[in-house]
Short mmCIF file of C-alpha atoms in Angstrom, two decimals:
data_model
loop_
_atom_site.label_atom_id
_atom_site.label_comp_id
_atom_site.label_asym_id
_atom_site.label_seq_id
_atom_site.Cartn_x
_atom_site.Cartn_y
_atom_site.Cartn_z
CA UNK A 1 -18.37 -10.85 -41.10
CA UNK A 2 -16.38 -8.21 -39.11
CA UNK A 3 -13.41 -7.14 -39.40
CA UNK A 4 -11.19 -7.84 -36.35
CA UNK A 5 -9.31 -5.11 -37.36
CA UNK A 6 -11.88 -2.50 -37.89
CA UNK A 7 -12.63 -3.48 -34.36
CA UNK A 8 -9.21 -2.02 -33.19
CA UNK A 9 -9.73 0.75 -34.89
CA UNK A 10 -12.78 1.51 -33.53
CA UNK A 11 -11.01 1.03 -29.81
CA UNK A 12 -8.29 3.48 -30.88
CA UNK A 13 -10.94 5.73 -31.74
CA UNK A 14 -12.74 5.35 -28.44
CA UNK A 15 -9.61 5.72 -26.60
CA UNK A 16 -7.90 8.53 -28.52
CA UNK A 17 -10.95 10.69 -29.04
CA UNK A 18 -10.54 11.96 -33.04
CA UNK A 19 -9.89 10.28 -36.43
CA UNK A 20 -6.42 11.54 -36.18
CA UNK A 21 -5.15 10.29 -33.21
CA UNK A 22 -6.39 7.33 -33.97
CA UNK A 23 -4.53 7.58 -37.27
CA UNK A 24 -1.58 7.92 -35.68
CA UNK A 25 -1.62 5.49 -32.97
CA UNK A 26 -2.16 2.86 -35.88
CA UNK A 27 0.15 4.02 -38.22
CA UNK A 28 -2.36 4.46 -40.82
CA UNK A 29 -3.82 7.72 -42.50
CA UNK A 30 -6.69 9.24 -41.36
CA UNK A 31 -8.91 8.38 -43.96
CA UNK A 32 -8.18 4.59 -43.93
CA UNK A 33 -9.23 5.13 -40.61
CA UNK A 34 -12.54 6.50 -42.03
CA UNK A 35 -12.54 3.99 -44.74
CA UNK A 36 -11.83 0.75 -42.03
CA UNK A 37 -14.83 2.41 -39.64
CA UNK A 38 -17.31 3.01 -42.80
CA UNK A 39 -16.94 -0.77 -43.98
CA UNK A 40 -17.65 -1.51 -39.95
CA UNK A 41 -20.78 0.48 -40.00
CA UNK A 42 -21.85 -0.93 -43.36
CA UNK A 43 -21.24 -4.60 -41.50
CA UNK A 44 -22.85 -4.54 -38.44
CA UNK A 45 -26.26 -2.52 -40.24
CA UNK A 46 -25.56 0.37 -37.65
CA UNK A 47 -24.78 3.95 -36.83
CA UNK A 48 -21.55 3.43 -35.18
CA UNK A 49 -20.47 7.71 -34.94
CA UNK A 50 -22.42 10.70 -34.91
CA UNK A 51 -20.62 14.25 -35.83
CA UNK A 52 -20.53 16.62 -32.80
CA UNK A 53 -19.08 19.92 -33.70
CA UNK A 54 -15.61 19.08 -35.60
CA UNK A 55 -15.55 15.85 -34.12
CA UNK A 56 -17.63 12.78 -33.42
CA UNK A 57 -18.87 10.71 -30.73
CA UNK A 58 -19.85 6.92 -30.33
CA UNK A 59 -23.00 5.95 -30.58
CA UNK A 60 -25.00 3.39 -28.56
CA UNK A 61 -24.44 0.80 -30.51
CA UNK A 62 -20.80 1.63 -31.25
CA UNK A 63 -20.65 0.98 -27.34
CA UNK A 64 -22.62 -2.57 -27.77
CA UNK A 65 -20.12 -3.39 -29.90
CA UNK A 66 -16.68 -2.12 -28.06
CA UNK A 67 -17.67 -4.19 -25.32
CA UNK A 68 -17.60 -7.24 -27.67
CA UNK A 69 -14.68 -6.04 -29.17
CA UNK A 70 -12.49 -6.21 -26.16
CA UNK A 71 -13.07 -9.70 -25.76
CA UNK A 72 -12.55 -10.79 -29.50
CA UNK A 73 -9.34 -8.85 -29.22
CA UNK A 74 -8.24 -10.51 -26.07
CA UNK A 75 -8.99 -13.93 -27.96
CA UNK A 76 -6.59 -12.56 -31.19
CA UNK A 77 -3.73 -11.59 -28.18
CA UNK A 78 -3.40 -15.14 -27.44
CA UNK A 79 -3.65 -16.47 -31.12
CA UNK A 80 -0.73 -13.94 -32.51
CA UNK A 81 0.90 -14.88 -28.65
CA UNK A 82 0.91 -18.46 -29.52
CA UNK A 83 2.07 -18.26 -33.36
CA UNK A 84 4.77 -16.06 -32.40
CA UNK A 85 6.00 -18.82 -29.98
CA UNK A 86 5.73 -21.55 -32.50
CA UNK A 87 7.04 -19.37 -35.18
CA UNK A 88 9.62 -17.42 -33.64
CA UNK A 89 11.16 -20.87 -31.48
CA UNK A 90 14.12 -19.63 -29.68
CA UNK A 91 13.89 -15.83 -31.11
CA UNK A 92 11.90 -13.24 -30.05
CA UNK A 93 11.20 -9.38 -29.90
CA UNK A 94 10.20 -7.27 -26.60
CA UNK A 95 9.78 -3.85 -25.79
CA UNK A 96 9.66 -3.01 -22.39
CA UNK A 97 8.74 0.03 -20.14
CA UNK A 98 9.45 1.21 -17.11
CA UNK A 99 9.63 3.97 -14.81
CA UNK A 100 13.40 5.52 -13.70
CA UNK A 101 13.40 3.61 -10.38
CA UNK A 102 11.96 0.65 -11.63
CA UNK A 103 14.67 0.20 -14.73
CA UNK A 104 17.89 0.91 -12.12
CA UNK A 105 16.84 -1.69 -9.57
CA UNK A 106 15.51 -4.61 -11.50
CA UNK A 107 14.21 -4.31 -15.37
CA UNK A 108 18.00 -3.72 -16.55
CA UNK A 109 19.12 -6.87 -14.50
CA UNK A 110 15.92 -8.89 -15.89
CA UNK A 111 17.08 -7.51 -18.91
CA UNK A 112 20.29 -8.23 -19.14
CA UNK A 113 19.50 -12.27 -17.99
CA UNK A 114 17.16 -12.67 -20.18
CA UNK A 115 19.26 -11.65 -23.16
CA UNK A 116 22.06 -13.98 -21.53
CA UNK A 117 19.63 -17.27 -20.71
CA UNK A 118 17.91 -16.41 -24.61
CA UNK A 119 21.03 -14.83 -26.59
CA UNK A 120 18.53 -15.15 -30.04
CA UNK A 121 16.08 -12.79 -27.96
CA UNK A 122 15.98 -8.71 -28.57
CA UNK A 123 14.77 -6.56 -26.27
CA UNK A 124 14.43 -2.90 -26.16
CA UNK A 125 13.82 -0.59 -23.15
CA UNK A 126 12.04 2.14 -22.48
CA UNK A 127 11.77 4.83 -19.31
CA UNK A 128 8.15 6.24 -19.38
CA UNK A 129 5.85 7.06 -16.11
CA UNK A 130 2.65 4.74 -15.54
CA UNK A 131 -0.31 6.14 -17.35
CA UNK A 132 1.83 6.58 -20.33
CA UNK A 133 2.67 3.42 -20.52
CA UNK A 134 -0.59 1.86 -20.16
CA UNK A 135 -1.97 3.95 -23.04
CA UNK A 136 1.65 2.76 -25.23
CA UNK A 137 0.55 -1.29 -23.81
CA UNK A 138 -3.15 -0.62 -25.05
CA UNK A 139 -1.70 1.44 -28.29
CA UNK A 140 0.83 -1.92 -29.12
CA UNK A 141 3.63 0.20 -28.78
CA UNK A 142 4.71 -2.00 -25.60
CA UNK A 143 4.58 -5.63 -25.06
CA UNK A 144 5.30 -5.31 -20.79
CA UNK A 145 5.48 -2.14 -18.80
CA UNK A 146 6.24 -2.00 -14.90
CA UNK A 147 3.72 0.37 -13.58
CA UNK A 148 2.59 1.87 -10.39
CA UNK A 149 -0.78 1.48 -9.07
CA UNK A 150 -2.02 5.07 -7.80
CA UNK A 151 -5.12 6.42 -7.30
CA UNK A 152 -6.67 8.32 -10.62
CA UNK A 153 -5.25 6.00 -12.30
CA UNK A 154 -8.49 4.63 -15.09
CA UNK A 155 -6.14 2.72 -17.20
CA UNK A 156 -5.31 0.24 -14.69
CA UNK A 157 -8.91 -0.94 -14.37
CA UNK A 158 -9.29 -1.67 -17.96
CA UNK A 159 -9.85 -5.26 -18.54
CA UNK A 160 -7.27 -5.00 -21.37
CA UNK A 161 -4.61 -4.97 -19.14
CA UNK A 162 -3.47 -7.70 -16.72
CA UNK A 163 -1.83 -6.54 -13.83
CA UNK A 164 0.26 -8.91 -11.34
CA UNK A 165 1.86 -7.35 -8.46
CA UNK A 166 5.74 -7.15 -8.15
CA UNK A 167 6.92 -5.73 -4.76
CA UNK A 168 5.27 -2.87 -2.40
CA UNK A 169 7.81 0.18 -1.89
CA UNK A 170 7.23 2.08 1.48
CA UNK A 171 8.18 5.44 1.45
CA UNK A 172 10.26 7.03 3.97
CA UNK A 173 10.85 10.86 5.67
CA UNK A 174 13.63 12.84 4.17
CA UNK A 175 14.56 15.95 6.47
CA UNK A 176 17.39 18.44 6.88
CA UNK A 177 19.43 17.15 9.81
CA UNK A 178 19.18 20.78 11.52
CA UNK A 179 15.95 20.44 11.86
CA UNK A 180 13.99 19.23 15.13
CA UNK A 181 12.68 15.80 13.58
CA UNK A 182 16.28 15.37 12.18
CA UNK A 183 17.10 14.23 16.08
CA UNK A 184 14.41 11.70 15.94
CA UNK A 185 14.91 7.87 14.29
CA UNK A 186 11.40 7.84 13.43
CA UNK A 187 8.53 9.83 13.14
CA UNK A 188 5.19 8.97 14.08
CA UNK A 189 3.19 9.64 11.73
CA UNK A 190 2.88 11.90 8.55
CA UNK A 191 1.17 14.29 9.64
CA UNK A 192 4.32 15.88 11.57
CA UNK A 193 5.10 17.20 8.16
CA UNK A 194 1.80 18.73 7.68
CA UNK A 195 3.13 22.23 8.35
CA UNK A 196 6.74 21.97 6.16
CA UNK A 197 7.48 23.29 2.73
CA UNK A 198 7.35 20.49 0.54
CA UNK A 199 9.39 19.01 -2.06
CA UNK A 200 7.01 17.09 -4.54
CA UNK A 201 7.10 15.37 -7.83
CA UNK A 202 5.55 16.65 -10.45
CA UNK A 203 1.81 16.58 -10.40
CA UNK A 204 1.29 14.47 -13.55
CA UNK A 205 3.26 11.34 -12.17
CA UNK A 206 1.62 8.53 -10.15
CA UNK A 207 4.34 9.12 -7.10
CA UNK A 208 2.89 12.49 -6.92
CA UNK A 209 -0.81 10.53 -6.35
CA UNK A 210 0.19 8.28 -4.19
CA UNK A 211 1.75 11.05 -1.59
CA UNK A 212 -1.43 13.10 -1.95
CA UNK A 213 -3.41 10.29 -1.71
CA UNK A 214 -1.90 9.13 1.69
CA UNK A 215 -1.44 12.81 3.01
CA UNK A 216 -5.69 13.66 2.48
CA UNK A 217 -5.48 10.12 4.56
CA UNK A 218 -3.33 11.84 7.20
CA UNK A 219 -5.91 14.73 7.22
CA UNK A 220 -3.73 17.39 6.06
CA UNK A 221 -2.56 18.64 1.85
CA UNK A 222 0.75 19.63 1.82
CA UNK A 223 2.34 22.87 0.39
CA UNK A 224 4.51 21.96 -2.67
CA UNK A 225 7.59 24.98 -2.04
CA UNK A 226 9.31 22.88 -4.65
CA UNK A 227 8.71 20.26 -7.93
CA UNK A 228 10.92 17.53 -9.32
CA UNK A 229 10.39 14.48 -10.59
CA UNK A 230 13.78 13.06 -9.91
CA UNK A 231 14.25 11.68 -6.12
CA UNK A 232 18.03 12.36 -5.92
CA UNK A 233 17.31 15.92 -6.49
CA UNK A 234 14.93 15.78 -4.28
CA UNK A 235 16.78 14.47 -1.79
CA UNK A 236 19.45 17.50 -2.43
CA UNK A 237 16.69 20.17 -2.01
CA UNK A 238 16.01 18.55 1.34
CA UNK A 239 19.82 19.33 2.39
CA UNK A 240 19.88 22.11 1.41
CA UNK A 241 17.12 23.01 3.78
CA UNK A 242 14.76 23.81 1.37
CA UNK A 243 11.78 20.97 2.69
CA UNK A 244 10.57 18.18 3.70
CA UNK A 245 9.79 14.99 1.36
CA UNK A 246 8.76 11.28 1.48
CA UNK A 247 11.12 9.21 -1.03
CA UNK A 248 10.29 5.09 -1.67
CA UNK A 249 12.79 2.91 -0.37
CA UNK A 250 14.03 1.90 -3.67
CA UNK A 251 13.87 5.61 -4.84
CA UNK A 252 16.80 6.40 -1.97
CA UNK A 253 20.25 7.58 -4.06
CA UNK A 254 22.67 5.17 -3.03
CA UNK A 255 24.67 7.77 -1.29
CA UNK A 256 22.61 9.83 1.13
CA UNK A 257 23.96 13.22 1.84
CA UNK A 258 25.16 14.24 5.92
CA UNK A 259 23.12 17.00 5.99
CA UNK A 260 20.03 14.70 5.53
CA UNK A 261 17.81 12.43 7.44
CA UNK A 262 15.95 9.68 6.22
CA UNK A 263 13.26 8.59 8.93
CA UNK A 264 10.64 5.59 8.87
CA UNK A 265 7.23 6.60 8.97
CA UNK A 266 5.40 3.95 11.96
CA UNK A 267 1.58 4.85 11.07
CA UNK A 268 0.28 4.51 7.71
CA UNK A 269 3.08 5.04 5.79
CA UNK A 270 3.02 6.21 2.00
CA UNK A 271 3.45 3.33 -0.20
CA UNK A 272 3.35 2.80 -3.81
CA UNK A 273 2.31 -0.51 -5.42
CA UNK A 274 4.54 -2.03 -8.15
CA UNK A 275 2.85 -4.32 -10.51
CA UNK A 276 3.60 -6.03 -14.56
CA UNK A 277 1.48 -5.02 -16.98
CA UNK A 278 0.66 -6.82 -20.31
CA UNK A 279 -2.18 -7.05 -22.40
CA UNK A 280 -4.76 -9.35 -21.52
CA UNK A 281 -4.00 -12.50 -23.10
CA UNK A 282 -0.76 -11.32 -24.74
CA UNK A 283 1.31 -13.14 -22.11
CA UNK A 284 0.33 -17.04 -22.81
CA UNK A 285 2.59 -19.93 -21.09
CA UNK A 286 5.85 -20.67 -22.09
CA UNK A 287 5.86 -17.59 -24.36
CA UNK A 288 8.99 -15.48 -24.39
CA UNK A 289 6.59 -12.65 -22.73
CA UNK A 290 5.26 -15.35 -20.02
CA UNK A 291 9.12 -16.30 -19.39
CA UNK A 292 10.19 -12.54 -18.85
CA UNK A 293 7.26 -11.67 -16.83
CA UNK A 294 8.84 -14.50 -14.41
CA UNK A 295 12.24 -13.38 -14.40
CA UNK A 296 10.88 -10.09 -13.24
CA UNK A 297 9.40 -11.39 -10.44
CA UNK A 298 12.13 -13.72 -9.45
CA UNK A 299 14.97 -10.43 -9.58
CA UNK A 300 12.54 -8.51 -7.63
CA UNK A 301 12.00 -11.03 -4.93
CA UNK A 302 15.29 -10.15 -3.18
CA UNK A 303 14.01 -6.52 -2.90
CA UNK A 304 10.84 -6.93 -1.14
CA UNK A 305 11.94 -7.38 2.08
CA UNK A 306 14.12 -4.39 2.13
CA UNK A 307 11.86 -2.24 0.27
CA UNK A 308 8.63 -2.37 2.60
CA UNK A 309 10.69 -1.53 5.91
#
């Protein structure tokens, strides 16, 4: 019979790459992950890896069987879901992540009530960007992450992940108020800052994506004069007359500087997708997962309305 758990190590294989990664995604050494993937070759009658160089690569059948193996593993999320409910009764364990913007408008509150409505519950936060996350949900190092949806993005198409959609942030014009749009109250369209230094986030982060993304829309790729993956720095660089940006609503520092302006964009506007992520039946009803994942969405439901105007 196989192993269930041979099967996840054969998926942490497939997603890391090497034996080692693997290794030490699962907290295991790397020849027990040799060991665990032998005994699932020996089961199943077939060549599950084939050495390439100084590494090896999936077979065809290995591939067969990965696509079985998501399912069974989906079926064992809601099995351990549902005996840690029974077992765990008003107690339970969560780890969270979140991006920055994400855990200062509405994870720490959900947070914080949860703890209050469940005071046997524990949960521990943590701040990481949206593809790493995904890969930490996948890897069982996370139980929920709040994510953005951006473009390039494969992780969020995985059918190991369920994604529900939170709130839609719509991203806004920062300018210097010396310059000629800072007399406006709105600009047009993006492409009026087709031909302005930029200040960007970093290229790695989904934010960074989702500007691109709508700016190639807008028909034009703007020059990055400056990086930073915080927006309140950002925001700074702008009044200091050092660019142009686009910030989300909910990314906006509470106190905007004078010598900025913060303009709605009328056509197209960038705007960047905010959704849950668990693992695919991880989050069954009434667990303490299923009840967080609520609270989420009802803290979040006051900031919709502001955030996509």
């Amino acid at each position: 019979m196989i192993d269930p758990v041979h099967l996840r190590t054969l998926r942490a294989l497939a997603d890391h790459g090497t034996v080692v990664a693997a290794s030490e995604t699962l907290h295991l050494s790397p020849s027990a992950v040799s060991q665990q993937l032998t005994s699932l070759a020996r089961t199943t009658g077939c060549t599950l890896l084939e050495k390439r160089g100084r590494g090896v690569v999936l077979t065809q059948p290995a591939k067969i069987l990965l696509e079985h193996a998501d399912a069974i593993l989906e079926r064992f999320e809601q099995a351990e879901s549902d005996m840690r409910s029974y077992q765990q009764g008003d107690a339970a364990v969560l780890r969270v992540g979140g991006f920055s913007t994400s855990l200062q408008h509405f994870v720490a509150e959900a947070v914080s009530s949860a703890l209050l409505r469940n005071p046997g519950w524990s949960i521990q936060i943590d701040e990481v960007e949206s593809e790493e996350a995904m890969a930490l949900l996948l890897d069982r190092e996370l139980d929920l992450a709040v994510v953005m949806i951006a473009p390039n993005r494969p992780l969020l198409a995985d059918r190991r992940i369920s994604l529900e959609p939170l709130i839609a942030d719509t991203y806004r014009a920062v300018v210097p108020r010396a310059h000629p749009l800072g007399a406006l109250d709105e600009i047009d369209q993006l492409s009026r800052l087709a031909y302005e230094p930029w200040v960007l986030s970093r290229h790695w982060t989904s934010c960074h994506e989702i500007v691109m993304a709508a700016c190639a829309v807008a028909g034009f790729q703007p020059h990055a004069a400056h990086n930073t993956t915080d927006f309140a720095a950002a925001v700074a660089m702008v009044g200091h007359g050092l660019g142009v940006t686009v910030i989300p609503m909910l990314g906006l520092p509470r106190h905007v500087p004078e010598s900025v302006r913060v303009l709605p964009i009328q056509e197209s506007p960038p705007t960047r997708h905010i959704a849950v992520a668990v693992r695919s039946g991880s989050a069954q009803p009434g667990s303490p997962l299923a009840q967080f994942r609520r609270l989420l969405k009802e803290v979040v439901t006051p900031l919709a309305a502001v955030a996509s105007h």
